[in-house]
Short mmCIF file of C-alpha atoms in Angstrom, two decimals:
data_model
loop_
_atom_site.label_atom_id
_atom_site.label_comp_id
_atom_site.label_asym_id
_atom_site.label_seq_id
_atom_site.Cartn_x
_atom_site.Cartn_y
_atom_site.Cartn_z
CA MET Q 43 -70.35 -45.60 -3.01
CA ALA Q 44 -67.43 -43.85 -1.29
CA ALA Q 45 -67.03 -41.50 -4.27
CA ALA Q 46 -70.78 -40.82 -4.29
CA ALA Q 47 -70.71 -40.08 -0.56
CA MET Q 48 -67.79 -37.66 -0.98
CA ALA Q 49 -69.59 -35.89 -3.82
CA LEU Q 50 -72.75 -35.62 -1.71
CA GLN Q 51 -70.75 -34.24 1.22
CA ALA Q 52 -69.09 -31.64 -1.01
CA CYS Q 53 -72.47 -30.70 -2.42
CA ASN Q 54 -73.85 -30.16 1.08
CA GLN Q 55 -70.82 -28.03 2.03
CA ASP Q 56 -71.34 -25.88 -1.06
CA LYS Q 57 -75.06 -25.39 -0.45
CA GLY Q 58 -76.05 -21.76 -0.97
CA LYS Q 59 -72.67 -20.82 -2.40
CA SER Q 60 -71.95 -19.63 -5.92
CA VAL Q 61 -69.97 -21.98 -8.16
CA VAL Q 62 -67.85 -21.59 -11.29
CA GLU Q 63 -67.20 -24.73 -13.27
CA GLY Q 64 -66.37 -25.81 -16.79
CA THR Q 65 -63.24 -26.38 -18.85
CA ILE Q 66 -60.07 -24.43 -19.53
CA ALA Q 67 -58.29 -25.84 -22.55
CA GLY Q 68 -54.51 -25.59 -22.37
CA ALA Q 69 -54.40 -25.30 -18.57
CA GLU Q 70 -54.50 -29.02 -17.76
CA ASN Q 71 -52.81 -30.00 -14.45
CA GLN Q 72 -52.36 -26.35 -13.50
CA LYS Q 73 -53.80 -24.46 -10.54
CA VAL Q 74 -56.75 -22.13 -11.03
CA TYR Q 75 -57.97 -19.66 -8.42
CA LEU Q 76 -61.19 -17.82 -7.58
CA ASP Q 77 -60.64 -14.33 -6.11
CA ARG Q 78 -63.43 -12.15 -4.78
CA LEU Q 79 -62.90 -8.66 -6.18
CA GLY Q 80 -63.10 -5.61 -3.98
CA ALA Q 81 -61.96 -2.01 -4.30
CA ALA Q 82 -58.71 -2.06 -6.32
CA PRO Q 83 -56.14 -3.34 -5.62
CA TYR Q 84 -57.76 -5.60 -3.03
CA ALA Q 85 -58.83 -9.14 -3.88
CA ALA Q 86 -59.37 -12.10 -1.59
CA MET Q 87 -58.68 -15.65 -2.72
CA ILE Q 88 -61.78 -17.72 -2.01
CA ASP Q 89 -60.98 -21.10 -3.56
CA SER Q 90 -58.44 -22.95 -5.69
CA ALA Q 91 -58.47 -26.15 -7.69
CA GLU Q 92 -56.33 -28.13 -10.09
CA VAL Q 93 -57.49 -28.26 -13.68
CA LYS Q 94 -57.95 -31.94 -14.53
CA THR Q 95 -56.45 -33.69 -17.53
CA ASP Q 96 -59.67 -33.19 -19.46
CA GLY Q 97 -59.53 -29.43 -18.75
CA SER Q 98 -62.37 -29.45 -16.25
CA PHE Q 99 -62.37 -27.51 -12.98
CA ARG Q 100 -64.73 -26.46 -10.21
CA LEU Q 101 -64.39 -23.42 -7.96
CA VAL Q 102 -66.70 -22.52 -5.08
CA GLY Q 103 -67.44 -18.94 -4.08
CA ASP Q 104 -69.20 -17.39 -1.13
CA VAL Q 105 -72.70 -17.46 0.23
CA GLN Q 106 -74.05 -14.21 -1.26
CA THR Q 107 -77.07 -11.98 -0.89
CA GLU Q 108 -76.40 -10.05 -4.12
CA PRO Q 109 -74.39 -10.40 -7.34
CA THR Q 110 -70.68 -10.38 -6.57
CA PHE Q 111 -67.63 -9.94 -8.81
CA TYR Q 112 -64.90 -12.57 -8.88
CA SER Q 113 -61.78 -13.19 -10.89
CA VAL Q 114 -60.90 -16.60 -12.31
CA ARG Q 115 -57.10 -16.58 -12.25
CA LEU Q 116 -54.53 -18.96 -13.66
CA ALA Q 117 -51.22 -19.67 -11.95
CA ASP Q 118 -49.41 -17.46 -14.50
CA GLY Q 119 -51.47 -14.44 -13.41
CA ARG Q 120 -53.82 -14.21 -16.41
CA SER Q 121 -57.43 -13.79 -15.38
CA PHE Q 122 -60.93 -12.76 -16.35
CA ALA Q 123 -63.76 -11.35 -14.28
CA VAL Q 124 -67.13 -12.99 -13.71
CA VAL Q 125 -70.22 -11.88 -11.84
CA LEU Q 126 -72.05 -14.50 -9.79
CA ASP Q 127 -75.52 -14.25 -8.37
CA SER Q 128 -76.62 -15.90 -5.14
CA ALA Q 129 -76.19 -19.69 -5.23
CA GLN Q 130 -75.56 -19.52 -8.99
CA THR Q 131 -73.62 -22.20 -10.85
CA LEU Q 132 -71.85 -20.54 -13.76
CA ARG Q 133 -70.63 -22.85 -16.51
CA LEU Q 134 -68.00 -21.75 -18.99
CA LYS Q 135 -65.39 -22.79 -21.52
CA ALA Q 136 -62.07 -20.95 -21.74
CA ASP Q 137 -58.98 -21.21 -23.94
CA ALA Q 138 -55.71 -20.72 -22.06
CA SER Q 139 -53.64 -21.05 -25.25
CA ALA Q 140 -54.66 -17.49 -26.17
CA PRO Q 141 -52.43 -14.67 -24.82
CA LEU Q 142 -55.42 -12.97 -23.21
CA LEU Q 143 -58.24 -14.81 -21.49
CA PRO Q 144 -60.92 -12.10 -21.92
CA GLY Q 145 -62.52 -12.69 -25.28
CA ASN Q 146 -61.65 -16.37 -25.18
CA VAL Q 147 -64.29 -17.41 -22.69
CA THR Q 148 -67.84 -18.48 -23.48
CA PHE Q 149 -70.60 -18.83 -20.91
CA GLU Q 150 -73.62 -21.04 -20.72
CA ASN Q 151 -76.75 -18.91 -20.60
CA SER Q 152 -75.33 -15.85 -18.81
CA GLN Q 153 -75.98 -12.52 -20.52
CA ASP Q 154 -74.36 -10.60 -17.66
CA ASN Q 155 -71.09 -12.46 -18.08
CA ASP Q 156 -71.28 -12.14 -21.87
CA ASN Q 157 -71.56 -8.38 -21.33
CA LEU Q 158 -68.71 -8.44 -18.85
CA GLN Q 159 -66.55 -10.12 -21.51
CA THR Q 160 -67.42 -7.34 -23.94
CA VAL Q 161 -66.32 -4.76 -21.35
CA MET Q 162 -62.99 -6.51 -20.74
CA VAL Q 163 -62.25 -7.10 -24.42
CA GLY Q 164 -62.93 -3.45 -25.20
CA ALA Q 165 -60.73 -2.34 -22.30
CA SER Q 166 -57.87 -4.57 -23.49
CA GLY Q 167 -58.13 -3.18 -27.01
CA LEU Q 168 -58.20 0.42 -25.83
CA LEU Q 169 -55.27 -0.18 -23.47
CA ALA Q 170 -53.22 -1.69 -26.29
CA LYS Q 171 -53.85 1.41 -28.42
CA LEU Q 172 -52.87 3.66 -25.53
CA LYS Q 173 -49.63 1.76 -24.96
CA ALA Q 174 -48.83 2.01 -28.66
CA GLY Q 175 -49.64 5.72 -28.71
CA LYS Q 176 -52.39 5.17 -31.27
CA ALA Q 177 -55.48 5.86 -29.17
CA VAL Q 178 -57.51 8.94 -30.09
CA TYR Q 179 -60.55 10.56 -28.50
CA SER Q 180 -62.92 8.83 -30.91
CA ASP Q 181 -61.69 5.43 -29.66
CA VAL Q 182 -62.58 6.30 -26.08
CA LYS Q 183 -65.91 7.77 -27.17
CA ALA Q 184 -66.82 4.67 -29.19
CA TYR Q 185 -65.93 2.37 -26.28
CA LYS Q 186 -68.02 4.41 -23.84
CA GLU Q 187 -70.96 4.38 -26.28
CA GLU Q 188 -70.71 0.59 -26.42
CA LEU Q 189 -70.68 0.42 -22.62
CA SER Q 190 -73.67 2.75 -22.37
CA LYS Q 191 -75.64 0.42 -24.62
CA ILE Q 192 -74.83 -2.46 -22.27
CA ILE Q 193 -75.93 -0.42 -19.24
CA PHE Q 194 -79.22 0.76 -20.70
CA SER Q 195 -80.07 -2.64 -22.16
CA ASN Q 196 -80.34 -3.93 -18.59
CA PRO Q 197 -79.96 -1.04 -16.11
CA ARG Q 198 -80.64 -3.29 -13.11
CA SER Q 199 -77.67 -5.51 -13.87
CA MET Q 200 -74.70 -5.24 -11.49
CA VAL Q 201 -72.51 -5.13 -14.61
CA GLY Q 202 -73.39 -1.43 -14.73
CA TYR Q 203 -71.62 -1.00 -11.39
CA TYR Q 204 -68.51 -2.64 -12.86
CA ILE Q 205 -68.68 -0.38 -15.91
CA VAL Q 206 -68.94 3.00 -14.18
CA PHE Q 207 -65.84 2.21 -12.12
CA GLN Q 208 -63.92 0.81 -15.11
CA GLN Q 209 -60.32 1.99 -15.33
CA ILE Q 210 -57.92 2.04 -18.26
CA ASP Q 211 -54.25 2.09 -17.30
CA GLY Q 212 -55.15 3.36 -13.83
CA HIS Q 213 -57.39 6.17 -15.11
CA SER Q 214 -61.15 6.18 -14.56
CA LEU Q 215 -63.15 5.92 -17.76
CA TYR Q 216 -66.16 7.68 -16.25
CA ASP Q 217 -65.74 10.94 -14.32
CA VAL Q 218 -68.43 11.78 -11.79
CA MET Q 219 -67.62 15.47 -12.38
CA ASP Q 220 -68.36 15.19 -16.11
CA LYS Q 221 -71.83 16.47 -17.05
CA GLU Q 222 -72.49 13.54 -19.38
CA ASP Q 223 -70.88 10.81 -17.27
CA ILE Q 224 -72.92 11.79 -14.20
CA LYS Q 225 -76.04 10.80 -16.15
CA VAL Q 226 -74.65 7.29 -16.47
CA PHE Q 227 -73.74 7.15 -12.78
CA SER Q 228 -77.25 8.34 -11.89
CA ALA Q 229 -78.97 5.81 -14.13
CA VAL Q 230 -76.97 2.91 -12.70
CA ALA Q 231 -77.31 4.10 -9.09
CA THR Q 232 -81.08 4.63 -9.34
CA SER Q 233 -81.75 1.30 -11.03
CA LEU Q 234 -79.53 -0.74 -8.71
CA GLN Q 235 -80.97 0.97 -5.64
CA MET Q 236 -84.40 -0.29 -6.67
CA GLN Q 237 -83.05 -3.79 -7.29
CA TYR Q 238 -80.66 -4.11 -4.33
CA PRO Q 239 -81.73 -1.54 -1.69
CA ASN Q 240 -79.68 -3.19 1.08
CA SER Q 241 -76.45 -3.60 -0.88
CA ASP Q 242 -73.43 -1.83 0.64
CA GLN Q 243 -71.90 -1.54 -2.84
CA VAL Q 244 -75.01 0.12 -4.20
CA LYS Q 245 -75.27 2.45 -1.19
CA SER Q 246 -71.66 3.53 -1.79
CA LEU Q 247 -72.42 4.12 -5.47
CA CYS Q 248 -75.46 6.23 -4.58
CA ASP Q 249 -73.44 8.28 -2.08
CA TYR Q 250 -70.65 8.74 -4.62
CA THR Q 251 -73.13 9.88 -7.26
CA LEU Q 252 -74.87 12.31 -4.91
CA GLN Q 253 -71.50 13.71 -3.91
CA GLY Q 254 -70.61 14.15 -7.58
CA ARG Q 255 -73.83 16.02 -8.23
CA ALA Q 256 -73.21 18.27 -5.21
CA LEU Q 257 -69.67 19.01 -6.41
CA GLN Q 258 -70.98 19.82 -9.87
CA ARG Q 259 -73.53 22.23 -8.42
CA GLN Q 260 -70.79 23.78 -6.31
CA ALA Q 261 -68.54 24.17 -9.35
CA ALA Q 262 -71.42 25.71 -11.32
CA ARG Q 263 -72.06 28.20 -8.51
CA ARG Q 264 -68.36 29.03 -8.37
CA ASP Q 265 -68.21 29.59 -12.12
CA SER Q 266 -71.34 31.72 -11.96
CA LEU Q 267 -69.87 33.71 -9.10
CA MET Q 268 -66.64 34.29 -10.98
CA GLN Q 269 -68.55 35.44 -14.07
CA THR Q 270 -70.78 37.72 -12.01
CA ALA Q 271 -67.86 39.05 -10.01
CA THR Q 272 -65.91 39.78 -13.19
CA ARG Q 273 -68.90 41.62 -14.63
CA LEU Q 274 -70.11 43.41 -11.51
CA ASN Q 275 -66.84 43.56 -9.54
CA SER Q 276 -66.36 41.57 -6.34
CA PRO Q 277 -69.23 41.12 -3.85
CA ASP Q 278 -68.90 43.56 -0.96
CA LEU Q 279 -68.24 42.41 2.60
CA ASP Q 280 -68.93 44.31 5.81
CA MET Q 281 -67.40 42.55 8.80
CA PRO Q 282 -66.16 43.43 12.32
CA ASP Q 283 -62.51 43.78 13.27
CA LYS Q 284 -61.17 42.79 16.69
CA ASN Q 285 -62.54 46.01 18.21
CA GLY Q 286 -66.01 45.34 16.91
CA ASN Q 287 -65.83 48.01 14.22
CA ASN Q 288 -67.17 46.94 10.85
CA VAL Q 289 -64.84 47.38 7.89
CA ARG Q 290 -66.23 47.23 4.36
CA LEU Q 291 -64.20 45.53 1.66
CA SER Q 292 -65.28 48.27 -0.73
CA SER Q 293 -63.56 50.83 1.52
CA LEU Q 294 -60.29 49.59 0.03
CA ARG Q 295 -61.24 50.52 -3.53
CA GLY Q 296 -58.34 52.25 -5.24
CA LYS Q 297 -55.85 49.71 -3.94
CA THR Q 298 -54.93 46.22 -5.07
CA VAL Q 299 -56.46 43.94 -2.42
CA LEU Q 300 -55.51 40.44 -1.40
CA LEU Q 301 -58.78 39.01 -0.07
CA TYR Q 302 -57.60 36.16 2.14
CA PHE Q 303 -59.79 33.46 3.74
CA TRP Q 304 -58.30 31.46 6.59
CA ALA Q 305 -58.72 30.19 10.16
CA ALA Q 306 -56.24 30.38 13.02
CA ALA Q 307 -57.43 26.93 14.08
CA ASP Q 308 -56.30 25.49 10.73
CA GLU Q 309 -52.56 24.81 10.58
CA ALA Q 310 -52.17 25.09 6.81
CA SER Q 311 -53.94 28.43 6.56
CA ARG Q 312 -52.22 29.69 9.73
CA ASN Q 313 -48.81 28.97 8.17
CA ALA Q 314 -49.80 30.69 4.92
CA PHE Q 315 -51.15 33.64 6.98
CA ALA Q 316 -47.75 34.03 8.68
CA GLN Q 317 -46.07 34.26 5.26
CA LEU Q 318 -48.25 37.26 4.40
CA LYS Q 319 -46.09 39.44 6.68
CA SER Q 320 -43.21 39.43 4.21
CA THR Q 321 -45.60 39.84 1.27
CA TYR Q 322 -47.26 42.85 2.90
CA ALA Q 323 -43.91 44.43 3.81
CA LYS Q 324 -42.73 44.06 0.21
CA TYR Q 325 -45.82 45.38 -1.59
CA ARG Q 326 -47.59 47.68 0.87
CA ASN Q 327 -45.89 50.81 -0.43
CA ARG Q 328 -46.75 49.75 -3.99
CA GLY Q 329 -50.47 49.85 -3.29
CA LEU Q 330 -51.27 46.43 -1.77
CA GLU Q 331 -53.81 46.02 1.01
CA ILE Q 332 -54.88 42.79 2.68
CA TYR Q 333 -58.43 42.05 3.82
CA ALA Q 334 -58.15 38.83 5.85
CA VAL Q 335 -61.42 37.06 6.64
CA SER Q 336 -61.18 34.54 9.46
CA PHE Q 337 -63.51 31.54 9.71
CA ASP Q 338 -62.68 31.01 13.37
CA GLY Q 339 -65.43 30.49 15.91
CA ALA Q 340 -63.31 31.41 18.96
CA LYS Q 341 -62.37 35.08 19.23
CA LEU Q 342 -59.41 34.57 21.58
CA ILE Q 343 -57.69 32.14 19.18
CA TRP Q 344 -58.23 34.52 16.27
CA GLU Q 345 -57.03 37.61 18.17
CA ALA Q 346 -53.87 35.84 19.32
CA ALA Q 347 -53.07 34.79 15.74
CA ILE Q 348 -53.45 38.28 14.24
CA ASP Q 349 -51.32 39.97 16.90
CA GLY Q 350 -48.52 41.96 15.24
CA THR Q 351 -50.27 42.38 11.88
CA ASP Q 352 -51.44 45.76 10.66
CA TRP Q 353 -53.61 44.94 7.66
CA VAL Q 354 -57.38 44.57 7.85
CA ASN Q 355 -58.41 41.52 9.88
CA VAL Q 356 -62.12 40.74 10.23
CA CYS Q 357 -64.16 37.89 11.70
CA ASP Q 358 -67.88 37.51 12.42
CA LEU Q 359 -67.34 34.27 14.40
CA ASN Q 360 -69.80 32.43 12.14
CA GLY Q 361 -67.08 30.25 10.65
CA PRO Q 362 -67.60 28.86 7.14
CA GLN Q 363 -71.38 29.29 7.56
CA GLY Q 364 -71.04 33.07 7.33
CA PHE Q 365 -71.97 35.33 4.42
CA ALA Q 366 -68.37 35.75 3.25
CA ALA Q 367 -67.90 32.03 2.56
CA ALA Q 368 -71.14 31.89 0.58
CA ALA Q 369 -70.49 35.12 -1.33
CA TYR Q 370 -67.11 33.90 -2.55
CA ASN Q 371 -68.01 30.19 -2.59
CA VAL Q 372 -65.05 29.29 -0.38
CA SER Q 373 -64.85 25.49 -0.23
CA ARG Q 374 -61.42 25.18 1.41
CA ILE Q 375 -58.91 27.21 3.38
CA PRO Q 376 -56.58 28.87 2.86
CA SER Q 377 -58.11 30.52 -0.17
CA ASP Q 378 -57.62 33.95 -1.68
CA TYR Q 379 -58.64 36.39 -4.40
CA ILE Q 380 -56.69 39.31 -5.84
CA LEU Q 381 -58.89 42.33 -6.49
CA ALA Q 382 -57.89 45.13 -8.84
CA PRO Q 383 -58.29 48.74 -7.61
CA ASP Q 384 -61.77 48.84 -9.19
CA GLY Q 385 -62.74 45.64 -7.38
CA GLN Q 386 -62.50 43.25 -10.30
CA ILE Q 387 -61.17 39.77 -9.53
CA ILE Q 388 -57.84 39.31 -11.32
CA GLY Q 389 -56.43 36.29 -9.49
CA LYS Q 390 -57.49 33.36 -7.33
CA ASP Q 391 -55.82 30.85 -4.99
CA LEU Q 392 -52.27 32.10 -5.46
CA PHE Q 393 -49.75 31.35 -2.71
CA GLY Q 394 -46.00 31.51 -2.22
CA THR Q 395 -44.00 32.11 -5.39
CA ARG Q 396 -47.11 32.25 -7.59
CA LEU Q 397 -48.57 35.02 -5.43
CA ASP Q 398 -45.31 36.94 -5.44
CA ASN Q 399 -45.00 36.66 -9.22
CA LYS Q 400 -48.57 37.90 -9.73
CA LEU Q 401 -48.10 40.86 -7.39
CA SER Q 402 -44.78 41.75 -9.05
CA GLU Q 403 -46.56 41.78 -12.37
CA ILE Q 404 -49.40 44.10 -11.34
CA LEU Q 405 -47.63 46.27 -8.74
CA ARG Q 406 -44.68 47.66 -10.67
#
């Protein structure tokens, strides 16, 4: 009766929580742990138990509102991941005599965890090939094709979330900036958003995917701009100097121009701007001109920063929302372009030694 009462009490304490139980052959009398997985390398230990002499164990997770990833970990550090739904009891059999636990675990009626095993086994195999120097592109491609099949077989499974953030030897398998991989991110994000609209994990995935798409569009615009600028020469600018007189970029045709984007309020670009003094002194008589576009919004700060310089300094006080930033797709400062005497772009984002080497090459 006492044993039954203790079991009933434990059952009441575990009400609403996810549970992992089963047997681990070869781990008798050893400790086993349940860690809740978060963003690498963070994991929180949720429960621990001793594997009994018959190999059985029972681990209790959290009260959950959505599927959550855990790691079942042995005392020697070997582990395998599982995904548990709300108040789910997951039953499994594992073999600790094998060097690797993934691939040596079977689950009772859990397709998601079967798929998760496939992901881990494939990752282990690919990692082994990488370590041995035998992995080739076709290996990575085949593994990703296998993972894509898992995703699209059940797009509303949280296993898709695990897959798109899968890493091999610290390197992401899926790149949100890749035109093909973003399709996978989008499919998983859209499906999971429908299934778990209130999930913080899913919201983060959606935000990450949208950001990836925005960056891809930005990169496409930049590439298009560079192609257009190379074909049609650089877009013209017509901006006011400190006296309010507009100076056109095209007025410098016939000279090699360093088109420099910066802001006096930004320390990094301000420091790089100061270094232009020695660059200008060295190459001015060889045909270099500087057209420095400031993204400052305060005229006094800008005017103080350009004091003592005698190249072209312009600013429309519109900051990065101005025409110049859009025309040259400036996404960060400092940023620069080198324009040939005919206006063609012949260099981009060169600073310090790299800038000096480029100018030495073209201004002999």
